[in-house]
Every structure is written in C-alpha cells, then in structure tokens.
Short mmCIF file of C-alpha atoms in Angstrom, two decimals:
data_model
loop_
_atom_site.label_atom_id
_atom_site.label_comp_id
_atom_site.label_asym_id
_atom_site.label_seq_id
_atom_site.Cartn_x
_atom_site.Cartn_y
_atom_site.Cartn_z
CA MET F 1 259.86 31.87 -42.84
CA THR F 2 256.91 34.03 -41.89
CA ALA F 3 253.33 32.87 -42.40
CA PRO F 4 251.61 33.98 -45.60
CA PRO F 5 249.52 37.11 -45.00
CA ASP F 6 246.29 35.26 -45.89
CA ASP F 7 246.96 32.25 -43.62
CA CYS F 8 244.97 33.04 -40.47
CA LEU F 9 245.57 29.56 -39.06
CA ALA F 10 249.33 29.97 -39.22
CA ARG F 11 249.02 33.42 -37.64
CA ASN F 12 246.82 31.86 -34.93
CA GLU F 13 244.12 34.52 -35.13
CA TRP F 14 241.00 34.47 -32.98
CA ILE F 15 238.65 34.81 -35.96
CA CYS F 16 239.61 32.51 -38.80
CA GLY F 17 237.36 31.34 -41.61
CA ASP F 18 239.85 28.66 -42.62
CA TYR F 19 239.33 26.98 -39.26
CA LEU F 20 235.60 26.65 -39.92
CA THR F 21 236.14 25.06 -43.33
CA SER F 22 239.07 22.81 -42.46
CA ARG F 23 237.63 21.55 -39.14
CA ARG F 24 233.99 21.32 -40.17
CA GLY F 25 233.73 17.62 -39.36
CA ILE F 26 235.34 18.02 -35.95
CA LEU F 27 233.03 20.91 -35.08
CA MET F 28 229.97 18.96 -36.23
CA ASP F 29 230.87 15.89 -34.17
CA ALA F 30 231.53 17.98 -31.06
CA THR F 31 228.28 19.90 -31.51
CA VAL F 32 226.25 16.72 -31.94
CA GLN F 33 227.81 15.21 -28.82
CA HIS F 34 227.10 18.42 -26.91
CA LEU F 35 223.45 18.38 -27.96
CA GLN F 36 223.05 14.69 -27.16
CA LEU F 37 224.53 14.99 -23.67
CA THR F 38 222.40 18.03 -22.92
CA ALA F 39 219.14 16.58 -24.23
CA VAL F 40 219.53 13.17 -22.60
CA SER F 41 220.48 14.58 -19.20
CA VAL F 42 217.65 17.14 -19.12
CA LEU F 43 215.05 14.60 -20.24
CA ILE F 44 216.15 12.07 -17.63
CA GLY F 45 216.19 14.81 -15.02
CA LEU F 46 212.63 15.78 -15.96
CA VAL F 47 211.45 12.16 -15.71
CA ILE F 48 212.93 11.91 -12.20
CA ALA F 49 211.93 15.40 -11.05
CA LEU F 50 208.22 15.08 -11.85
CA PRO F 51 207.45 12.20 -9.44
CA LEU F 52 209.67 13.80 -6.79
CA ALA F 53 207.73 17.06 -7.06
CA LEU F 54 204.41 15.19 -6.97
CA ALA F 55 205.51 13.31 -3.88
CA ALA F 56 206.57 16.55 -2.20
CA ARG F 57 203.24 18.13 -3.15
CA HIS F 58 200.97 15.37 -1.87
CA ARG F 59 203.04 14.32 1.16
CA ARG F 60 204.12 17.32 3.15
CA TRP F 61 206.70 15.35 5.11
CA ALA F 62 208.52 14.53 1.85
CA ALA F 63 208.97 18.15 0.75
CA ALA F 64 211.82 19.04 3.09
CA PRO F 65 213.95 15.92 2.35
CA VAL F 66 213.40 16.16 -1.40
CA LEU F 67 214.24 19.85 -1.60
CA GLY F 68 217.10 19.48 0.88
CA VAL F 69 218.82 16.63 -0.95
CA THR F 70 218.48 18.21 -4.39
CA THR F 71 219.78 21.52 -3.07
CA VAL F 72 222.82 19.85 -1.51
CA LEU F 73 223.56 18.12 -4.82
CA TYR F 74 223.46 21.46 -6.62
CA THR F 75 226.04 22.95 -4.25
CA ILE F 76 228.67 20.33 -5.09
CA PRO F 77 231.28 21.80 -7.49
CA SER F 78 231.16 20.19 -10.91
CA LEU F 79 234.72 18.84 -10.79
CA ALA F 80 234.06 17.30 -7.38
CA MET F 81 230.77 15.83 -8.61
CA PHE F 82 232.41 14.11 -11.57
CA SER F 83 235.24 12.89 -9.35
CA LEU F 84 232.75 11.34 -6.92
CA LEU F 85 230.96 9.59 -9.76
CA LEU F 86 234.16 8.41 -11.44
CA PRO F 87 234.59 5.18 -9.41
CA VAL F 88 231.04 4.13 -10.35
CA TYR F 89 230.81 5.09 -14.03
CA GLY F 90 234.45 5.41 -15.10
CA LEU F 91 235.57 7.60 -17.97
CA SER F 92 232.31 7.49 -19.90
CA ALA F 93 229.51 9.63 -21.26
CA THR F 94 227.26 8.09 -18.59
CA LEU F 95 229.32 9.83 -15.92
CA VAL F 96 228.64 13.21 -17.51
CA VAL F 97 224.94 12.48 -18.00
CA VAL F 98 224.44 11.36 -14.39
CA GLY F 99 226.23 14.44 -13.11
CA LEU F 100 224.07 16.74 -15.23
CA VAL F 101 220.91 14.91 -14.15
CA LEU F 102 221.76 15.45 -10.49
CA TYR F 103 222.39 19.14 -11.10
CA SER F 104 219.12 19.58 -12.98
CA LEU F 105 216.98 18.13 -10.19
CA THR F 106 217.13 21.22 -7.98
CA LEU F 107 215.88 23.54 -10.71
CA LEU F 108 213.26 21.15 -12.04
CA VAL F 109 211.85 19.89 -8.74
CA ARG F 110 211.58 23.36 -7.22
CA ASN F 111 209.84 24.88 -10.21
CA ILE F 112 207.45 21.99 -10.78
CA LEU F 113 206.57 21.99 -7.08
CA ALA F 114 206.09 25.77 -7.10
CA GLY F 115 203.77 25.46 -10.08
CA LEU F 116 201.70 22.73 -8.43
CA ARG F 117 201.43 24.68 -5.20
CA ALA F 118 200.28 27.76 -7.12
CA VAL F 119 197.20 25.99 -8.49
CA PRO F 120 194.23 27.59 -6.67
CA GLU F 121 192.52 25.22 -4.24
CA GLU F 122 189.12 26.38 -5.47
CA THR F 123 190.08 25.18 -8.94
CA ARG F 124 190.85 21.74 -7.56
CA GLN F 125 187.60 21.69 -5.63
CA ALA F 126 185.63 22.70 -8.71
CA ALA F 127 187.22 19.91 -10.73
CA ARG F 128 186.45 17.37 -8.02
CA GLY F 129 182.86 18.63 -7.97
CA LEU F 130 182.66 17.85 -11.68
CA GLY F 131 183.69 14.28 -10.97
CA TYR F 132 187.40 14.49 -11.74
CA GLY F 133 189.41 11.69 -10.14
CA PRO F 134 192.99 12.20 -8.84
CA LEU F 135 194.69 11.18 -12.10
CA ARG F 136 192.39 13.21 -14.34
CA LEU F 137 192.70 16.18 -11.99
CA LEU F 138 196.48 15.96 -12.18
CA LEU F 139 196.72 15.56 -15.94
CA THR F 140 194.03 17.99 -17.07
CA VAL F 141 194.06 20.66 -14.36
CA GLU F 142 197.09 20.73 -12.09
CA LEU F 143 199.90 20.01 -14.55
CA PRO F 144 198.61 22.40 -17.25
CA LEU F 145 198.31 25.23 -14.71
CA ALA F 146 201.75 24.39 -13.30
CA LEU F 147 203.28 24.35 -16.78
CA PRO F 148 204.55 27.98 -16.90
CA ALA F 149 206.58 27.53 -13.70
CA ALA F 150 207.76 24.07 -14.79
CA MET F 151 208.85 25.38 -18.18
CA ALA F 152 210.77 28.20 -16.53
CA GLY F 153 212.69 25.60 -14.53
CA LEU F 154 213.23 23.50 -17.64
CA ARG F 155 214.66 26.47 -19.52
CA ILE F 156 217.11 27.27 -16.74
CA ALA F 157 218.09 23.62 -16.34
CA THR F 158 218.69 23.28 -20.08
CA VAL F 159 220.86 26.38 -20.33
CA SER F 160 222.80 25.26 -17.25
CA ALA F 161 223.31 21.82 -18.79
CA VAL F 162 224.68 23.35 -21.99
CA SER F 163 227.27 25.13 -19.88
CA LEU F 164 228.10 22.20 -17.61
CA VAL F 165 228.57 19.75 -20.49
CA THR F 166 231.86 21.51 -21.22
CA VAL F 167 233.22 20.33 -17.86
CA GLY F 168 232.88 16.79 -19.19
CA ALA F 169 236.02 17.49 -21.21
CA ILE F 170 238.01 16.32 -18.18
CA VAL F 171 236.82 12.77 -18.93
CA GLY F 172 236.80 13.16 -22.72
CA PHE F 173 233.03 13.60 -23.10
CA GLY F 174 232.49 17.34 -23.10
CA GLY F 175 231.18 18.03 -26.58
CA LEU F 176 232.42 21.46 -27.54
CA GLY F 177 234.19 21.57 -24.19
CA ASN F 178 236.70 19.08 -25.60
CA LEU F 179 237.66 21.62 -28.24
CA ILE F 180 237.80 24.46 -25.72
CA TYR F 181 239.96 22.42 -23.36
CA SER F 182 242.41 21.25 -26.02
CA GLY F 183 242.47 24.69 -27.62
CA MET F 184 243.37 26.35 -24.34
CA ASN F 185 246.15 23.83 -23.74
CA THR F 186 247.68 24.60 -27.13
CA TYR F 187 246.58 28.25 -27.22
CA PHE F 188 244.68 27.60 -30.45
CA LYS F 189 242.73 30.85 -30.52
CA ALA F 190 240.30 30.10 -33.37
CA GLN F 191 239.30 26.78 -31.83
CA VAL F 192 238.68 28.25 -28.37
CA LEU F 193 236.61 31.15 -29.72
CA THR F 194 234.62 29.10 -32.22
CA ALA F 195 233.70 26.38 -29.72
CA SER F 196 232.80 28.98 -27.07
CA VAL F 197 230.57 30.89 -29.48
CA LEU F 198 228.84 27.67 -30.51
CA CYS F 199 228.10 26.91 -26.84
CA VAL F 200 226.46 30.32 -26.49
CA VAL F 201 224.47 29.80 -29.69
CA ILE F 202 223.22 26.41 -28.47
CA ALA F 203 222.19 27.86 -25.11
CA VAL F 204 220.32 30.79 -26.68
CA ALA F 205 218.67 28.60 -29.31
CA ALA F 206 217.56 26.04 -26.72
CA ASP F 207 216.10 28.75 -24.51
CA LEU F 208 214.19 30.32 -27.40
CA LEU F 209 212.86 26.94 -28.54
CA LEU F 210 211.61 26.11 -25.05
CA LEU F 211 210.11 29.58 -24.73
CA GLY F 212 208.26 29.04 -28.00
CA ALA F 213 207.06 25.63 -26.82
CA GLN F 214 205.86 27.20 -23.58
CA ARG F 215 203.83 29.81 -25.43
CA LEU F 216 202.27 27.12 -27.63
CA LEU F 217 201.40 24.93 -24.66
CA THR F 218 200.01 27.77 -22.53
CA PRO F 219 197.89 29.93 -24.88
CA TRP F 220 195.89 31.31 -21.95
CA THR F 221 198.98 33.15 -20.68
CA ARG F 222 199.18 35.03 -23.98
CA ARG F 223 195.57 36.12 -23.74
CA THR F 224 195.99 37.43 -20.20
CA SER F 225 199.26 39.25 -20.84
#
C-alpha cells in the first residue's frame, strides 16, 4: 500500500509539520540538553579563562605558555578530544562539557587578554593617581574597557559551543546532535532538517542576546559609534 497523500512522515519528506507535533517532547528535551551543555561549558570556560588572561597580562613570562597551550588544545579534532577524555570521564555529559571548556579557552583567553592589553597606559596611570588600588583598578577601569573585546570572544566561543555540542552525540550527550545523528543513520529527513535548523536558531539567538548584553554593558561604545 502507498502512503496517504497527506502523510508526510510516511513519505519521509524533509519538511513535515506532523514531525513537529508528534515529536514535540523529544525536540524539547534535546533542545534543553543542548542549551544546558552550551551554557555550562561556556560559563566554566569563562571562569577559567579570566584568571589565565590576568596572569598572562601581569606576568609576561606566562603569556606564551598560556596562549600556546590553549592554542594547541583548539587544534585537536573534536572526535580525538572526546576520545582522549573518555578514559577519565566515561560516557557522560561531563566529558562533553570538559571538551567544550577546553575548546573555549583559546577564544576567551585571547580576547580577554587583547582587551586588557588595549587599555591605554595613561588611563591606568590616571586611575592610580586618583588612589585606585590594583583590585579597584581592575574591576572599575581595566575590565570595563576590555569588555568589548572579551564579549566578542564570548560570542564566538558560544556559537562554536552550540556547534560542537552536536559532536557529543557519539557518547549520547549531544542535545540536538543526538537527533541529527540518529536521523542520518535512519535517513529520517524531517528529523535531520528540524534538529539542524534548531541548532542554527540557537546559535543566532545566542549571538544576538550576547550582542544586546554587550551594548547594554558598554554604552560608551554606542555614543562614540
């Protein structure tokens, strides 16, 4: 028997509204997992990258090792990275998060360091002349002025993480990548296309949200543009 003419699932079409309605729960769970893995990995990466960038900024001898190690980590292919971490973390979400954190360090450290280095020395000297101590100088002068460069790195790292989460499907924790992987194995067109489009939507939405946050946190850049 042939499939009914209105049954897009049976005809295995790329665009199928019935897939969205019948698999709504599966899509929601995969999307939530995708968002969680992305957010956790980027936040942990930011927490690690900030002190590394500060160390590289204030101790010149530390800059080359920090940048060198993070760059080497970024050159490791994603499948190889997860395979290297597998004996330590096993088939778990932690494996995916650690891998994404390591990948994010290059983008975050380099951009934070570039922002700190771009702060004019005369601005630092003026702040010190006003009695600013090292911590107050960092928090109220250096980091705010370094924020545009740091946010640029954060945006790139976030979009990259959204993409790399899908590779986690090889260990069963890939968010929407799980659906893409299983859909490709079974040639389930609607599932592959829907999950892929959702990945793109998440990446674009995350980038726009971070861009909006950057504009709110750096109002002086709007006035000078």
